[in-house]
Short mmCIF file of C-alpha atoms in Angstrom, two decimals:
data_model
loop_
_atom_site.label_atom_id
_atom_site.label_comp_id
_atom_site.label_asym_id
_atom_site.label_seq_id
_atom_site.Cartn_x
_atom_site.Cartn_y
_atom_site.Cartn_z
CA MET W 1 80.49 131.61 94.44
CA LYS W 2 83.58 131.85 95.07
CA THR W 3 83.66 129.29 98.18
CA ILE W 4 81.91 126.91 96.61
CA LEU W 5 84.42 126.56 93.71
CA ASN W 6 87.25 127.21 96.26
CA THR W 7 85.41 124.13 97.91
CA LEU W 8 85.12 122.37 94.44
CA MET W 9 88.13 122.15 93.21
CA LEU W 10 89.79 120.81 97.06
CA THR W 11 88.10 118.43 96.53
CA THR W 12 88.42 116.99 93.05
CA MET W 13 91.93 117.18 94.18
CA ALA W 14 91.67 115.37 97.42
CA VAL W 15 89.69 112.88 95.74
CA THR W 16 92.88 113.05 92.40
CA GLY W 17 94.96 111.80 95.18
CA PHE W 18 93.18 109.39 96.44
CA ALA W 19 93.16 107.79 93.15
CA ALA W 20 96.52 107.56 92.66
CA ASP W 21 97.15 106.51 95.94
CA ASN W 22 98.18 102.25 95.32
CA LYS W 23 98.96 101.91 99.28
CA LEU W 24 97.16 98.42 100.05
CA ASN W 25 97.47 96.48 103.20
CA PHE W 26 97.65 92.64 104.02
CA HIS W 27 98.06 90.24 107.40
CA VAL W 28 100.78 87.07 107.37
CA GLU W 29 100.94 84.89 109.89
CA PHE W 30 104.23 83.49 109.01
CA PRO W 31 107.28 85.23 108.09
CA PHE W 32 108.44 85.78 104.42
CA THR W 33 111.49 86.87 102.37
CA ILE W 34 112.65 89.49 100.41
CA GLY W 35 115.50 88.70 98.82
CA LYS W 36 117.40 88.32 101.80
CA VAL W 37 115.49 90.40 104.61
CA VAL W 38 112.75 88.46 106.58
CA MET W 39 109.65 89.70 107.45
CA PRO W 40 108.03 89.27 110.72
CA ALA W 41 104.68 88.10 110.55
CA GLY W 42 102.39 91.43 111.28
CA GLN W 43 100.52 93.75 109.22
CA TYR W 44 102.34 95.40 106.16
CA SER W 45 101.22 97.67 103.54
CA VAL W 46 102.30 97.52 99.57
CA GLU W 47 102.15 99.93 97.11
CA MET W 48 103.32 100.43 92.99
CA VAL W 49 106.82 102.65 93.16
CA THR W 50 107.38 101.87 89.53
CA SER W 51 105.28 100.08 87.07
CA ARG W 52 107.77 100.55 85.05
CA ALA W 53 110.25 98.16 86.61
CA ASN W 54 107.49 96.62 88.30
CA VAL W 55 109.22 97.47 91.61
CA ILE W 56 106.96 97.22 94.46
CA GLN W 57 107.55 97.90 98.61
CA ILE W 58 106.67 96.27 101.34
CA LYS W 59 106.15 97.82 105.37
CA ASN W 60 105.48 97.05 108.33
CA ALA W 61 102.82 98.67 110.03
CA LEU W 62 104.43 97.78 112.84
CA GLU W 63 107.96 98.44 112.98
CA GLY W 64 108.41 99.82 110.35
CA LYS W 65 110.64 97.83 108.61
CA SER W 66 110.53 97.91 104.72
CA ALA W 67 112.01 96.27 101.86
CA PHE W 68 111.58 96.75 97.82
CA VAL W 69 110.28 93.94 95.65
CA ASN W 70 110.97 93.55 91.20
CA LEU W 71 108.10 91.12 89.93
CA PRO W 72 109.85 90.75 86.44
CA THR W 73 106.68 89.17 84.66
CA SER W 74 103.13 90.92 84.12
CA SER W 75 99.80 90.30 82.79
CA ARG W 76 96.73 92.82 82.47
CA THR W 77 92.93 91.46 82.96
CA SER W 78 90.04 93.22 83.58
CA SER W 79 90.13 93.97 87.27
CA ALA W 80 86.67 92.82 87.84
CA GLU W 81 87.97 89.28 86.95
CA GLN W 82 91.13 89.66 89.44
CA LYS W 83 90.81 90.26 93.32
CA ALA W 84 93.33 92.80 95.26
CA GLU W 85 95.42 89.77 96.48
CA ILE W 86 99.05 89.35 97.36
CA VAL W 87 100.34 85.10 96.72
CA PHE W 88 103.16 83.64 98.22
CA ARG W 89 104.88 80.26 97.85
CA CYS W 90 106.19 78.15 100.50
CA GLY W 91 108.67 76.01 100.72
CA GLY W 92 111.57 74.38 102.48
CA ALA W 93 113.21 77.51 102.64
CA GLY W 94 110.53 79.35 103.29
CA CYS W 95 107.79 81.99 102.36
CA SER W 96 108.92 84.45 98.87
CA ILE W 97 106.59 86.49 97.12
CA ALA W 98 105.17 85.23 94.38
CA LYS W 99 102.48 87.64 92.64
CA VAL W 100 100.73 90.95 93.40
CA ALA W 101 97.54 91.06 91.58
CA ASN W 102 95.18 94.46 90.70
CA LEU W 103 97.40 96.64 93.11
CA VAL W 104 97.16 99.04 90.07
CA GLY W 105 94.09 98.09 88.25
CA GLY W 106 93.62 95.33 85.83
CA SER W 107 97.65 94.36 86.87
CA ALA W 108 99.55 92.08 87.87
CA ILE W 109 102.73 91.33 88.90
CA SER W 110 104.53 88.19 89.40
CA ALA W 111 108.11 86.17 90.05
CA TRP W 112 110.01 83.75 88.50
CA ALA W 113 108.32 80.62 89.23
CA THR W 114 110.34 78.24 91.13
CA GLN W 115 111.42 74.59 90.62
CA ASP W 116 110.33 73.62 93.68
CA PRO W 117 107.51 70.82 94.14
CA GLU W 118 106.76 70.38 97.52
CA ALA W 119 106.07 74.81 97.13
CA LYS W 120 102.39 75.54 98.66
CA ILE W 121 100.75 78.83 97.60
CA VAL W 122 99.17 80.66 100.09
CA ALA W 123 97.26 84.20 98.68
CA VAL W 124 96.45 87.29 101.04
CA LYS W 125 93.81 89.69 100.33
CA LEU W 126 94.37 93.32 100.13
CA THR W 127 92.34 96.30 101.54
CA PRO W 128 92.42 99.69 101.35
CA SER W 129 92.31 100.08 105.39
CA LEU W 130 94.55 98.30 108.01
CA THR W 131 92.31 96.12 108.78
CA LYS W 132 92.94 92.42 109.27
CA ALA W 133 92.91 90.61 106.79
CA ASP W 134 91.29 87.69 105.13
#
């Protein structure tokens, strides 16, 4: 009986820890900037550092290079209605993060809109494993 209880407790703790992890992954074929830091094309992880200030960390899986982003605006929707994705705005000055949707269930955080009418929006799927994203 004690073995069963210990196993149940460890399983519960593992599931709770997994559920609390808000790290997802994505792959981009283009470089992008975070502030003044240029991040190369490649495989990345993204995770919420603090939801209070909407700060996320973007980390390059190959190089280990990381940067922090504060996305000042947030909204809530049904997590079933929204895909987990990271959205980039690409224009004459390069690409930058415009929005991260459903990193934490039902939330979307975004940057202030830029005034570049030529900017192209590129949405990249966030995945729970280090597989190449769409």
